[in-house]
Short mmCIF file of C-alpha atoms in Angstrom, two decimals:
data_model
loop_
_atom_site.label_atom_id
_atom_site.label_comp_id
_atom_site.label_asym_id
_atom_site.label_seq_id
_atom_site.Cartn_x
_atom_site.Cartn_y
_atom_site.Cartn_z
CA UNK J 250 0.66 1.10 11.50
CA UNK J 251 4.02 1.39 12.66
CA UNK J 252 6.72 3.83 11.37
CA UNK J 253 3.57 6.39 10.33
CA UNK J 254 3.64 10.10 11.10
CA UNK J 255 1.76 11.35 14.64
CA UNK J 256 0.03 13.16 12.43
CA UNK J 257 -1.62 10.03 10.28
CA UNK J 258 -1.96 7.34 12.64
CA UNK J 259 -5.14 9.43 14.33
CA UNK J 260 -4.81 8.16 17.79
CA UNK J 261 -8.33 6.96 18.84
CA UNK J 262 -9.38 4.97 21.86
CA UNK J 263 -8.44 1.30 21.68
CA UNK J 264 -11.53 -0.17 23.30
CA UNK J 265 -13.90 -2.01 20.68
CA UNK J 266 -11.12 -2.87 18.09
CA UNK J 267 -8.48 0.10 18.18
CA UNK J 268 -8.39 3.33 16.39
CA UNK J 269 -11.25 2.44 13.79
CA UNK J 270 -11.89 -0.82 14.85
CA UNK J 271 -9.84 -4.49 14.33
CA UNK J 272 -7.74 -5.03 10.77
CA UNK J 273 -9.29 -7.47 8.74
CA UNK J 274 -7.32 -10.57 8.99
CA UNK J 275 -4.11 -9.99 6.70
CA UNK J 276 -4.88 -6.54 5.70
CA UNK J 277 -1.53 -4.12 6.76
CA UNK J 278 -1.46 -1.58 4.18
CA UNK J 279 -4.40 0.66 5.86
CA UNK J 280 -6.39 0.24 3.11
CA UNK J 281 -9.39 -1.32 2.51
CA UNK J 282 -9.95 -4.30 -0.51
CA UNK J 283 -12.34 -5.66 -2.41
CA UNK J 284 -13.57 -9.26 -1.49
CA UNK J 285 -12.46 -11.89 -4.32
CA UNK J 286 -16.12 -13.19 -4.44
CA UNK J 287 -17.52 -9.81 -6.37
CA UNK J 288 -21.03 -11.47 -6.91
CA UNK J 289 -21.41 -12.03 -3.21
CA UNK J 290 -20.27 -8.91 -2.44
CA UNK J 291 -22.76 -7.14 -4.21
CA UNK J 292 -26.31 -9.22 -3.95
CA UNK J 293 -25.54 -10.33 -0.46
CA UNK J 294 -23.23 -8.18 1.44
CA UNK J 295 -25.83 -7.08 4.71
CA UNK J 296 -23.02 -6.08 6.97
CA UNK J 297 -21.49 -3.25 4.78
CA UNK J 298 -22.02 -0.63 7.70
CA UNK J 299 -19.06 -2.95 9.61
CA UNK J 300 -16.96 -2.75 6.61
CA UNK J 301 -17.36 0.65 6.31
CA UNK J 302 -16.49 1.32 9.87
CA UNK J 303 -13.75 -0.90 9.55
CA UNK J 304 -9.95 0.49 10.78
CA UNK J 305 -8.31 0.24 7.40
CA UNK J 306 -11.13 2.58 5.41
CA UNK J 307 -11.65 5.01 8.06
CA UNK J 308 -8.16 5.61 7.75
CA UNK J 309 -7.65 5.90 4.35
CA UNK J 310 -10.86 8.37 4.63
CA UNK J 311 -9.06 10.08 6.59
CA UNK J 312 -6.23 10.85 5.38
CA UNK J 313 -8.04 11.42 1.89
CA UNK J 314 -9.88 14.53 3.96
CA UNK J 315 -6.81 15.68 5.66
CA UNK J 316 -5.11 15.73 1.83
CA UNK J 317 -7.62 17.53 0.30
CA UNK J 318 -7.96 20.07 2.82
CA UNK J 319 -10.97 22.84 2.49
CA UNK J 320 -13.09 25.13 4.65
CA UNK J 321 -15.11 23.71 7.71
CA UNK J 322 -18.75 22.82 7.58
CA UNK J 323 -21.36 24.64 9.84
CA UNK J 324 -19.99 23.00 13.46
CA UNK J 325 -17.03 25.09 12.62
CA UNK J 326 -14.42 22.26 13.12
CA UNK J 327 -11.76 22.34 11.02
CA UNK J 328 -9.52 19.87 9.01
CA UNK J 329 -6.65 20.12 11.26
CA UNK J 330 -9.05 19.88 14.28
CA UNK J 331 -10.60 16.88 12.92
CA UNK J 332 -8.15 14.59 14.81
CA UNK J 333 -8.35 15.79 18.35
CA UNK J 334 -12.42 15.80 17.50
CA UNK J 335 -12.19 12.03 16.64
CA UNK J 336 -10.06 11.10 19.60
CA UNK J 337 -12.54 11.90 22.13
CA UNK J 338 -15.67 10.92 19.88
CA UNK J 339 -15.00 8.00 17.08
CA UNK J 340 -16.34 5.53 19.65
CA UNK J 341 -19.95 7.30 19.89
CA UNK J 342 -19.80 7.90 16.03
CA UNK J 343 -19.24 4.49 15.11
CA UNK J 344 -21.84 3.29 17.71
CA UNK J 345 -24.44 5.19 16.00
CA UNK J 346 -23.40 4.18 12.10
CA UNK J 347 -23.53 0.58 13.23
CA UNK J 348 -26.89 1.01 14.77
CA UNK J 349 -28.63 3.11 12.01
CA UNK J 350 -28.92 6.16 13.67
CA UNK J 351 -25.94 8.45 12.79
CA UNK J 352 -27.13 12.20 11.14
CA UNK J 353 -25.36 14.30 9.23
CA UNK J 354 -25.40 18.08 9.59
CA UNK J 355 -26.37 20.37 6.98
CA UNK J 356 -23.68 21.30 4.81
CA UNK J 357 -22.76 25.07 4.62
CA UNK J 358 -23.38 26.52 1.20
CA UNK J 359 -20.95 28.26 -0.62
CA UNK J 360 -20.90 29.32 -3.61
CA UNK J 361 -17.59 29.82 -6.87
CA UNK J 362 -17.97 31.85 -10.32
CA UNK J 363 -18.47 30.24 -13.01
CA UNK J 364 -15.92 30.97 -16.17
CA UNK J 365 -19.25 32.82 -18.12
CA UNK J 366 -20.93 34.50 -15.35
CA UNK J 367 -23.28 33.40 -12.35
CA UNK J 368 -21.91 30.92 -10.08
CA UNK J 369 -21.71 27.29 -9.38
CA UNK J 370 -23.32 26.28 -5.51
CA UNK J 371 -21.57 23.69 -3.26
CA UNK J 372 -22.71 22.54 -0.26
CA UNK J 373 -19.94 22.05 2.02
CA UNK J 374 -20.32 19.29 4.60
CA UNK J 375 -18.78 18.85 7.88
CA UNK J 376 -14.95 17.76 7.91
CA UNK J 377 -16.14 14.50 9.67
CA UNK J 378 -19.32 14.03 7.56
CA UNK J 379 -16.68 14.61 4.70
CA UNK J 380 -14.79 11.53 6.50
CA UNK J 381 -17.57 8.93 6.24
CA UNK J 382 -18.84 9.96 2.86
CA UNK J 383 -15.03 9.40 1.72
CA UNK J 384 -15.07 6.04 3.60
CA UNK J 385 -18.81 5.13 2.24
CA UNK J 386 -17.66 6.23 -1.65
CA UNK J 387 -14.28 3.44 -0.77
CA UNK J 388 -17.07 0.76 -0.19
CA UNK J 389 -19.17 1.64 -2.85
CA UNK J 390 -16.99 2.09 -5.79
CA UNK J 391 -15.90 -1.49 -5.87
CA UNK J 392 -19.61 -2.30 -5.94
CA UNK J 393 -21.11 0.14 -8.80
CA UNK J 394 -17.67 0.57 -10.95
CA UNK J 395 -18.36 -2.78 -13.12
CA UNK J 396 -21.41 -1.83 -13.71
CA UNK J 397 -20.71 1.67 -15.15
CA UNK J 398 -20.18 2.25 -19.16
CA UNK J 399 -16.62 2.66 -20.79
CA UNK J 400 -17.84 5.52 -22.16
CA UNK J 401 -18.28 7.32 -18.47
CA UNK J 402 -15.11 9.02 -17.75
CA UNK J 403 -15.73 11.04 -14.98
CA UNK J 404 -14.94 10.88 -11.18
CA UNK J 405 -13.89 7.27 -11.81
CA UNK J 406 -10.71 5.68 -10.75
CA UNK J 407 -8.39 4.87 -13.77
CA UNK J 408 -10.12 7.43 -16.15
CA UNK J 409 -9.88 11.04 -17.07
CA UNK J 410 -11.03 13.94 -19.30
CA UNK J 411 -8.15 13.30 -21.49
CA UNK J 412 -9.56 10.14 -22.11
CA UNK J 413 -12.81 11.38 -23.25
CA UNK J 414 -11.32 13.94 -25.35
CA UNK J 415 -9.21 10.69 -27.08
CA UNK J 416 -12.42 8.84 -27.56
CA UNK J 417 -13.83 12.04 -28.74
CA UNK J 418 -11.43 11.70 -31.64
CA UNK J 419 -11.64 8.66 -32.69
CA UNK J 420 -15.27 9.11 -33.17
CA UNK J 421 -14.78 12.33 -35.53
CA UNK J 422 -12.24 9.85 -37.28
CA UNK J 423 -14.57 7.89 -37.99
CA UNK J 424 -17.17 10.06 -39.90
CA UNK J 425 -19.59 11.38 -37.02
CA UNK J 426 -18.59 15.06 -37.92
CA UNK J 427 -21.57 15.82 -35.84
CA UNK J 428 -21.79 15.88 -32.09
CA UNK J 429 -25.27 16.30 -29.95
CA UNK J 430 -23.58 18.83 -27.10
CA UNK J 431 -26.31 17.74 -24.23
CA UNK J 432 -26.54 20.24 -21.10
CA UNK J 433 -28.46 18.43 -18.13
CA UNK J 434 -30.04 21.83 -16.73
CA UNK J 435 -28.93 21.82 -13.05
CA UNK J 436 -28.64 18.30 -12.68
CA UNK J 437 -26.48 18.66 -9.07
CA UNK J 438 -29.32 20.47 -7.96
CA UNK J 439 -32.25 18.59 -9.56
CA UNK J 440 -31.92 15.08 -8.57
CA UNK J 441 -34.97 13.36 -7.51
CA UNK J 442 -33.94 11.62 -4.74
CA UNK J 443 -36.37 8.66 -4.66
CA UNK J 444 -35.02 7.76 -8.63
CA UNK J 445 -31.94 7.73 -7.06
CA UNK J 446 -32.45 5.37 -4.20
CA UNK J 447 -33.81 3.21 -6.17
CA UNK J 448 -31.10 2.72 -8.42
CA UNK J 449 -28.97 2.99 -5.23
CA UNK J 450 -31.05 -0.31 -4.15
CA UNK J 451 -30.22 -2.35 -7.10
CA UNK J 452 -26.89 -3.21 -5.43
CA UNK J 453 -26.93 -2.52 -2.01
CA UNK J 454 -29.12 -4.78 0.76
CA UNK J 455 -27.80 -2.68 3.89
CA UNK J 456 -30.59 -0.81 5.08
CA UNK J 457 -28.31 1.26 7.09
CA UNK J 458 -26.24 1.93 4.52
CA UNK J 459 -29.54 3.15 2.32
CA UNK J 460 -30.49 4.93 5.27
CA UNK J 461 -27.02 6.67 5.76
CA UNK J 462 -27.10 7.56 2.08
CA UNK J 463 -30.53 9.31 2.41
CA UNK J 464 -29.61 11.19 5.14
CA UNK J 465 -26.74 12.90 3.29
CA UNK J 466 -29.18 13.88 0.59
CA UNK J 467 -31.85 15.17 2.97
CA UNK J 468 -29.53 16.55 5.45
CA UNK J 469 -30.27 20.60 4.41
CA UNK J 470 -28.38 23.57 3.24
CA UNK J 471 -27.54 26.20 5.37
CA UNK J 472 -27.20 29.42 4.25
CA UNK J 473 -27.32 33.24 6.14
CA UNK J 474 -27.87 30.99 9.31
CA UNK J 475 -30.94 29.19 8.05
CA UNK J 476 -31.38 25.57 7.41
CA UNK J 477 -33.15 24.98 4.19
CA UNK J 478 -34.70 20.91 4.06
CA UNK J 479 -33.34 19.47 0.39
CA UNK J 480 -36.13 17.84 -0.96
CA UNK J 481 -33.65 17.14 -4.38
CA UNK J 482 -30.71 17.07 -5.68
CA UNK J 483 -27.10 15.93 -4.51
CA UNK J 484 -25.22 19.09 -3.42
CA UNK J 485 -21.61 19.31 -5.08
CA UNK J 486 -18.86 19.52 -2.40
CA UNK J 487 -18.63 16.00 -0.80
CA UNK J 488 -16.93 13.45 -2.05
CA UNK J 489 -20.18 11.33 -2.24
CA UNK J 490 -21.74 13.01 -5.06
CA UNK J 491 -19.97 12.22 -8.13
CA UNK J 492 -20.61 8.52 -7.40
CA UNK J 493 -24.33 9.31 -6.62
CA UNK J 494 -23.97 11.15 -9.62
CA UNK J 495 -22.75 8.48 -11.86
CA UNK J 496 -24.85 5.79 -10.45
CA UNK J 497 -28.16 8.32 -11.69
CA UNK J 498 -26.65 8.58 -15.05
CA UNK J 499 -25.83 4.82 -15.27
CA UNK J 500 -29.26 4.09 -16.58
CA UNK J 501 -28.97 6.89 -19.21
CA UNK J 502 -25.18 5.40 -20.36
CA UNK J 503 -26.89 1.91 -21.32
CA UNK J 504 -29.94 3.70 -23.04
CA UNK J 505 -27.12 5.06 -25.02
CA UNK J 506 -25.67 1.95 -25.86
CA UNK J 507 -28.73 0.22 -26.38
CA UNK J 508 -29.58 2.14 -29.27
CA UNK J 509 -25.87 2.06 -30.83
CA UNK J 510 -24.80 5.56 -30.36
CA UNK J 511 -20.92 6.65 -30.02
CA UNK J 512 -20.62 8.80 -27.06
CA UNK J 513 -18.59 10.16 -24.02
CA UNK J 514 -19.98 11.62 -21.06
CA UNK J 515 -17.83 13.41 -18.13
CA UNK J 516 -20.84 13.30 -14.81
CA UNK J 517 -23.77 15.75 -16.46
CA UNK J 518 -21.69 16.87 -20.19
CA UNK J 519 -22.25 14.03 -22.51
CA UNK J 520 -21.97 14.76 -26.32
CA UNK J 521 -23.08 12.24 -29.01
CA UNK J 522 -21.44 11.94 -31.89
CA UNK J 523 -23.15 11.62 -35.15
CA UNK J 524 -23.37 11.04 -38.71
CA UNK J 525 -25.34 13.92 -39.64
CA UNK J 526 -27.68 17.12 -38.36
CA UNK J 527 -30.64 15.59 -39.06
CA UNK J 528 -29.62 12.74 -36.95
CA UNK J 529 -28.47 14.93 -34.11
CA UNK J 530 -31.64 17.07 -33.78
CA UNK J 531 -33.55 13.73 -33.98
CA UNK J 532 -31.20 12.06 -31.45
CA UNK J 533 -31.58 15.03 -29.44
CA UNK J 534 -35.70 14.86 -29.10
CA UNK J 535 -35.65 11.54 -27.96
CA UNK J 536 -33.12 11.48 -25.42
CA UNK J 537 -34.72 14.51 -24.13
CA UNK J 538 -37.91 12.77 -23.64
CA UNK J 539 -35.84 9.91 -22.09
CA UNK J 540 -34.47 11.93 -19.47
CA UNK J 541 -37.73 13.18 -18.38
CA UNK J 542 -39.72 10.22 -18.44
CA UNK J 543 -37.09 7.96 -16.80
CA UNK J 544 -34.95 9.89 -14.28
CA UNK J 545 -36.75 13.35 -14.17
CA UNK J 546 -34.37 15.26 -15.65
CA UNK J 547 -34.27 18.15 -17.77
CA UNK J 548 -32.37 19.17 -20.63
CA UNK J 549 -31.17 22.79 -20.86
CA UNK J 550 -31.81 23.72 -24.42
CA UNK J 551 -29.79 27.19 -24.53
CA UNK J 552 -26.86 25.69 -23.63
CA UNK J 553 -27.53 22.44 -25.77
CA UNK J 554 -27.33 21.94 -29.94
CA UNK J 555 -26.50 19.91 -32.65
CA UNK J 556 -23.22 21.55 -34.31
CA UNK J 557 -19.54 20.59 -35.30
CA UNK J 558 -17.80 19.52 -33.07
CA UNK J 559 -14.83 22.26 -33.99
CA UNK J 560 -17.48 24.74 -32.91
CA UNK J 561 -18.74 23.52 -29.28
CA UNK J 562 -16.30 23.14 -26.16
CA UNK J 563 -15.91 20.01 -23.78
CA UNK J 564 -13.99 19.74 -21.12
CA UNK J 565 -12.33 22.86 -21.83
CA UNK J 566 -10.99 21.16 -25.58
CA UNK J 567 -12.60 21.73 -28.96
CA UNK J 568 -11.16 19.93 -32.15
CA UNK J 569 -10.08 20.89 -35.61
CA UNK J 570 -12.20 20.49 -38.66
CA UNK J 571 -9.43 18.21 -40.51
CA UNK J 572 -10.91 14.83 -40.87
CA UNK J 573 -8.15 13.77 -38.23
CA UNK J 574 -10.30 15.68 -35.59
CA UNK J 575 -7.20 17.20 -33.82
CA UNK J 576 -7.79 18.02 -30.41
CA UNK J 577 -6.88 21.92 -29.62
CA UNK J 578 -7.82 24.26 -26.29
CA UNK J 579 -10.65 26.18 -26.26
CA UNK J 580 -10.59 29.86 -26.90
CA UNK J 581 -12.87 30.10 -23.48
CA UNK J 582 -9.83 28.33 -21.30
CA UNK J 583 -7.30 30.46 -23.26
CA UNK J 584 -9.31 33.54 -22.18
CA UNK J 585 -10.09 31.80 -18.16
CA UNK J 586 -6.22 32.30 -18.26
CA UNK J 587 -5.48 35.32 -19.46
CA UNK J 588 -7.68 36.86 -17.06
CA UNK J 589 -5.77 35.03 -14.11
CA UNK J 590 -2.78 36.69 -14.94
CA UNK J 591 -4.11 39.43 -15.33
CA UNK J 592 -5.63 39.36 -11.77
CA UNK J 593 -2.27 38.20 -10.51
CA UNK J 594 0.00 40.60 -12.20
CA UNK J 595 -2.82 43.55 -10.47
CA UNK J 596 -1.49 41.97 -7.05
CA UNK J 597 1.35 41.41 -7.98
CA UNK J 598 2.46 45.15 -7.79
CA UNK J 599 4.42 44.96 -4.25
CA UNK J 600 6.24 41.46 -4.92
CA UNK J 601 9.56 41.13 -5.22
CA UNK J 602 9.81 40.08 -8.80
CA UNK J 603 11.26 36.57 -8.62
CA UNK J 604 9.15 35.46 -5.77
CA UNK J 605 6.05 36.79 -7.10
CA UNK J 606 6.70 34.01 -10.60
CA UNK J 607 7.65 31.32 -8.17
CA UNK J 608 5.26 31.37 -5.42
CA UNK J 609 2.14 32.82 -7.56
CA UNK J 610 2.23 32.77 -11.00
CA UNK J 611 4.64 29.25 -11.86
CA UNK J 612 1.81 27.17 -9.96
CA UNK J 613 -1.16 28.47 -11.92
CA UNK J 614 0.80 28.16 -15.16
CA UNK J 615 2.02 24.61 -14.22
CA UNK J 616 -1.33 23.17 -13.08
CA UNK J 617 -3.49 24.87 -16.52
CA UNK J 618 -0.51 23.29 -18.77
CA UNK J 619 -0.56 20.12 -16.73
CA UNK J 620 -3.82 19.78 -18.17
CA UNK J 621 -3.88 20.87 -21.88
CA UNK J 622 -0.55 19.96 -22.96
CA UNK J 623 -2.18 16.91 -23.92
CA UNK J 624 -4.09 19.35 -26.81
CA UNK J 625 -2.62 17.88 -30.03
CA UNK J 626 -1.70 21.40 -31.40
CA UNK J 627 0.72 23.84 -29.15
CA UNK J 628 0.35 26.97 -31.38
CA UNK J 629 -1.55 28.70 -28.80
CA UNK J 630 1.24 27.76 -26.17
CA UNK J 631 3.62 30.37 -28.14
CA UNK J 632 0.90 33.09 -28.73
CA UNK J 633 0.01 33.03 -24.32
CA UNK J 634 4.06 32.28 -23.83
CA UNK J 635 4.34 35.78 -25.90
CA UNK J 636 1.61 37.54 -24.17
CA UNK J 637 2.45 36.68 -20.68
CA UNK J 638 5.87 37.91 -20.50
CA UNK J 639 4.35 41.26 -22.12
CA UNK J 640 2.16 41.40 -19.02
CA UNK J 641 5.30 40.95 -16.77
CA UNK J 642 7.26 44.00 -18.95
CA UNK J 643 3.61 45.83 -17.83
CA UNK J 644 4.15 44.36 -13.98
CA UNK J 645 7.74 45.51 -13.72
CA UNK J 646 7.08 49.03 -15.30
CA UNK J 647 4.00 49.82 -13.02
CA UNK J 648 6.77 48.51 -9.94
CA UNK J 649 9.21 51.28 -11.37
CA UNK J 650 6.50 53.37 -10.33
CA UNK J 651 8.90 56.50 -10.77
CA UNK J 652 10.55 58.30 -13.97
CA UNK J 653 13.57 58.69 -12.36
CA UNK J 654 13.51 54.60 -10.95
CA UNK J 655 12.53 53.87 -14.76
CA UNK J 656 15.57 55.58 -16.09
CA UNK J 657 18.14 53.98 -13.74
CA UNK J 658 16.32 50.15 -14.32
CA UNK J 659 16.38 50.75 -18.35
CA UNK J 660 20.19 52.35 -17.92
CA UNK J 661 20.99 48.80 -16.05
CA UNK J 662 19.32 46.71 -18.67
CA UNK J 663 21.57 48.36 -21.21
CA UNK J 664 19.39 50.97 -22.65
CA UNK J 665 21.09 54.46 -23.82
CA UNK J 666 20.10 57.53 -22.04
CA UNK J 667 18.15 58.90 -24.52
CA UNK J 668 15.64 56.41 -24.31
CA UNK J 669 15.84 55.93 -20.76
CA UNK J 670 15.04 59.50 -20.65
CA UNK J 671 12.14 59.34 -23.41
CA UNK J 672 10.67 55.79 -22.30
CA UNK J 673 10.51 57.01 -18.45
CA UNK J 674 8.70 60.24 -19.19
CA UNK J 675 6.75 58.87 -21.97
CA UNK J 676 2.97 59.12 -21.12
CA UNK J 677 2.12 56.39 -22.88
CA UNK J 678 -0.23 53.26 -20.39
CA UNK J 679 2.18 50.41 -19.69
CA UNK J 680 0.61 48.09 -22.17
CA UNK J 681 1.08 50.43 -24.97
CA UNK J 682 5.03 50.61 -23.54
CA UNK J 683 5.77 47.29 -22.72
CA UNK J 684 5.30 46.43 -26.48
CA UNK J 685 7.95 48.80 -27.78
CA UNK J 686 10.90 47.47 -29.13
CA UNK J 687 13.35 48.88 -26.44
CA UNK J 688 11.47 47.69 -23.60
CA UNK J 689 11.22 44.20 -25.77
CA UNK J 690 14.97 43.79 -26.02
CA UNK J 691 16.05 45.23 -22.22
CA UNK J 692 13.72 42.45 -20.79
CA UNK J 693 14.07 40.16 -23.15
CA UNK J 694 11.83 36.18 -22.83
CA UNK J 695 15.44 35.00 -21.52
CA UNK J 696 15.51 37.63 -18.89
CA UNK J 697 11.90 35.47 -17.81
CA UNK J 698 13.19 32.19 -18.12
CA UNK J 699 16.10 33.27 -15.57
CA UNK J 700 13.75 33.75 -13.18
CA UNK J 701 12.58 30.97 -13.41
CA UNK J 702 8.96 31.54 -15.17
CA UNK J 703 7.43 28.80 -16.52
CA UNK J 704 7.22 28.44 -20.34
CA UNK J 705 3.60 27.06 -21.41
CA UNK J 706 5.46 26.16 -25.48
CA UNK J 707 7.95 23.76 -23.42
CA UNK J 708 5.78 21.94 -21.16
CA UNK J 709 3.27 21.39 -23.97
CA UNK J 710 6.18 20.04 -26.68
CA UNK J 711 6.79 17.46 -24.10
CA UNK J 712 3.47 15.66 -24.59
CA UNK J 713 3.52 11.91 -25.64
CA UNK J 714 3.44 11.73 -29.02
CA UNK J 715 0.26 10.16 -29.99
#
């Protein structure tokens, strides 16, 4: 591990095979591999507590946690406290994962508003529980991926949303102008734990492994500074869960396929795409009764229908009605955005105006066009290019919080003194202003792209062309 950062190399004791144990023979890249013989690996592998303890993952887990970041769990430790915390106590840790008697704390729930109202609940686990679910979910993955469908695209390495939105297509291409838009109703929160297991059992023979597994689910929720036992369900916020989550669903994925449908499902959103209504509603029924009989899981029928496809979101996309089934954004992630500037450009009041588009408003735009540029029509790039740099004209005029500061900036942008005397008294809100011509042409979209803002029409006209 030579040449690697103080910061990465987490210094542990050396006694009983170094920082996290020995290397395996040959391995130097700090990461851990998948044995050659796969079948072995899966029916037979009893000693997957050592691998999982083993130098190489723990420090890839690592350093996945200390990437990510996040808030502690309820010890309080944080992420950049969870070295010194592993120097003095890896050895006992590991001691009591090898011997089947490590437990988890309960995780800290907290909870994050959901685009429509209400909110989505996470439980947050400890940074170092966080650390061996990361390392366990590095062992696993190898083990369950093959056995997963090509039609589950999320939390899995290699695949995306973008991917199921492309597969999406090709289905509507092909004549299923009908989709079955399937809500699981709570599913994070519902799942049985023994269906789980069991599935869970199917590949792995480490009892302390199953153990460790169980423990996670059953460790509690702590909230208002009482521990809650969870009886079900997997709680979103470690990395654990979405492969819990996928190996649940697994059995619903070949169901699926058994019975020929075309399909894409991203961890609890699946849609089925069919030939027809009738089909839909009768596809609908049956994997309803499916779900319940065989995993225990409900379907949440508000949120769930047979419709066109143009007319239901997923994954924040929609498509067009043209038999080419282009994909487009969502009205509801044009509106998420507009109300994020919005909220910025309210705090944005005090902020010098060039730092406040670098340091606050480039990175939102960046990461939400990172994501739909790959929409195959960028119409709606121009429209939110348009109205964002109307809600910086309203930003700058509410920071020329004066008549007599708006009359020297409009003077300085070239605008006569008879306007700059009208426009500054004018009593008009700044939304109803920042649309007038005058203000339009002093701060012109060039005037934006000098300081550097981000254009939305740009970044999404340099998508591949597919």
């Amino acid at each position: 591990m030579e040449g690697q950062s103080q910061e990465s190399r987490v210094q542990l004791p050396k006694a009983a095979g170094g920082e996290f144990g020995r290397n395996p023979e040959g391995s130097t890249d700090g990461v851990t591999h998948p044995t050659s013989g796969s079948e072995e690996l899966i029916h037979n592998d009893l000693e997957l507590m050592e691998r999982l303890v083993e130098r190489p993952n723990m420090i890839q887990a690592y350093r996945r946690v200390k990437s990510n970041g996040g808030a502690a769990g309820t010890d309080g430790i944080t992420v950049e406290q969870l070295q010194g915390y592993l120097q003095e106590n890896w050895l006992s840790i590991k001691e009591e994962l090898l011997s089947g008697t490590y437990q988890p704390r309960p995780v800290r729930r907290a909870e994050i508003p959901k685009p429509k109202g209400g909110a989505r609940k996470l439980g947050i686990p400890t940074v170092v529980d966080r650390m061996i679910q990361q390392a366990l979910t590095q062992v696993l993955t190898p083990i369950f991926e093959p056995t997963f469908s090509e039609n589950s695209f999320g939390f899995r390495p290699g695949r995306s949303a973008h991917q199921a939105i492309m597969k999406s297509k090709e289905y509507i291409r092909e004549g299923k102008r009908w989709v079955v838009d399937m809500d699981l109703e709570k599913f994070f929160d519902k799942v049985n734990h023994d269906i789980l297991m069991e599935r869970v059992r199917r590949k792995i023979q480490d009892k302390r492994v199953l153990t460790l597994i169980r423990r996670f689910l059953k460790a509690g929720i702590m909230e208002e500074g009482i521990t809650r036992v969870n009886e079900e369900g997997t709680p979103q916020g470690g990395p654990l869960s979405p492969l819990l989550s996928n190996i649940m669903l697994a059995d619903l994925d070949r169901e699926l396929e058994r019975r020929g449908h075309s399909f894409c499902r991203y961890a609890d959103d699946c849609n089925i795409f069919v030939s027809s209504e009738k089909a839909g509603l009768r596809v609908l029924n049956s994997i309803e009764k499916y779900l319940w009989k065989k995993l225990k899981l409900s379907v949440n029928r508000e949120k769930s229908a047979v419709d066109r496809p143009w007319r239901r979101r997923f994954l924040g996309f929609s498509f067009t009605s043209r038999r080419s089934g282009q994909s487009r954004v969502h009205k509801d992630s044009i509106d998420k955005l507009r109300a994020k500037v919005k909220e910025l450009c309210h705090i944005g009041r005090g902020w010098n105006i060039k730092t406040f588009i670098v340091t606050k408003m480039n990175p939102v735009l960046r990461g939400w066009i990172g994501y739909f540029k790959h929409a195959d029509t960028s119409t709606y790039a121009k429209a939110l290019d348009t109205w964002i740099r109307r809600r910086m004209r309203v930003l700058l005029w509410r920071q020329w919080s004066t008549a007599k500061t708006r009359k020297r900036k409009l003077a300085s942008r070239g605008v006569d003194k008879v306007w700059s005397h009208s426009l500054a008294n004018c009593s008009k809100g700044p939304w109803r202003i920042s649309g007038y011509s005058t203000i339009y042409e002093s701060l012109p979209p060039g005037y934006f792209e000098e300081l550097g803002l981000v254009s939305l029409y740009q970044q999404a006209s340099k998508r591949e062309v597919r």
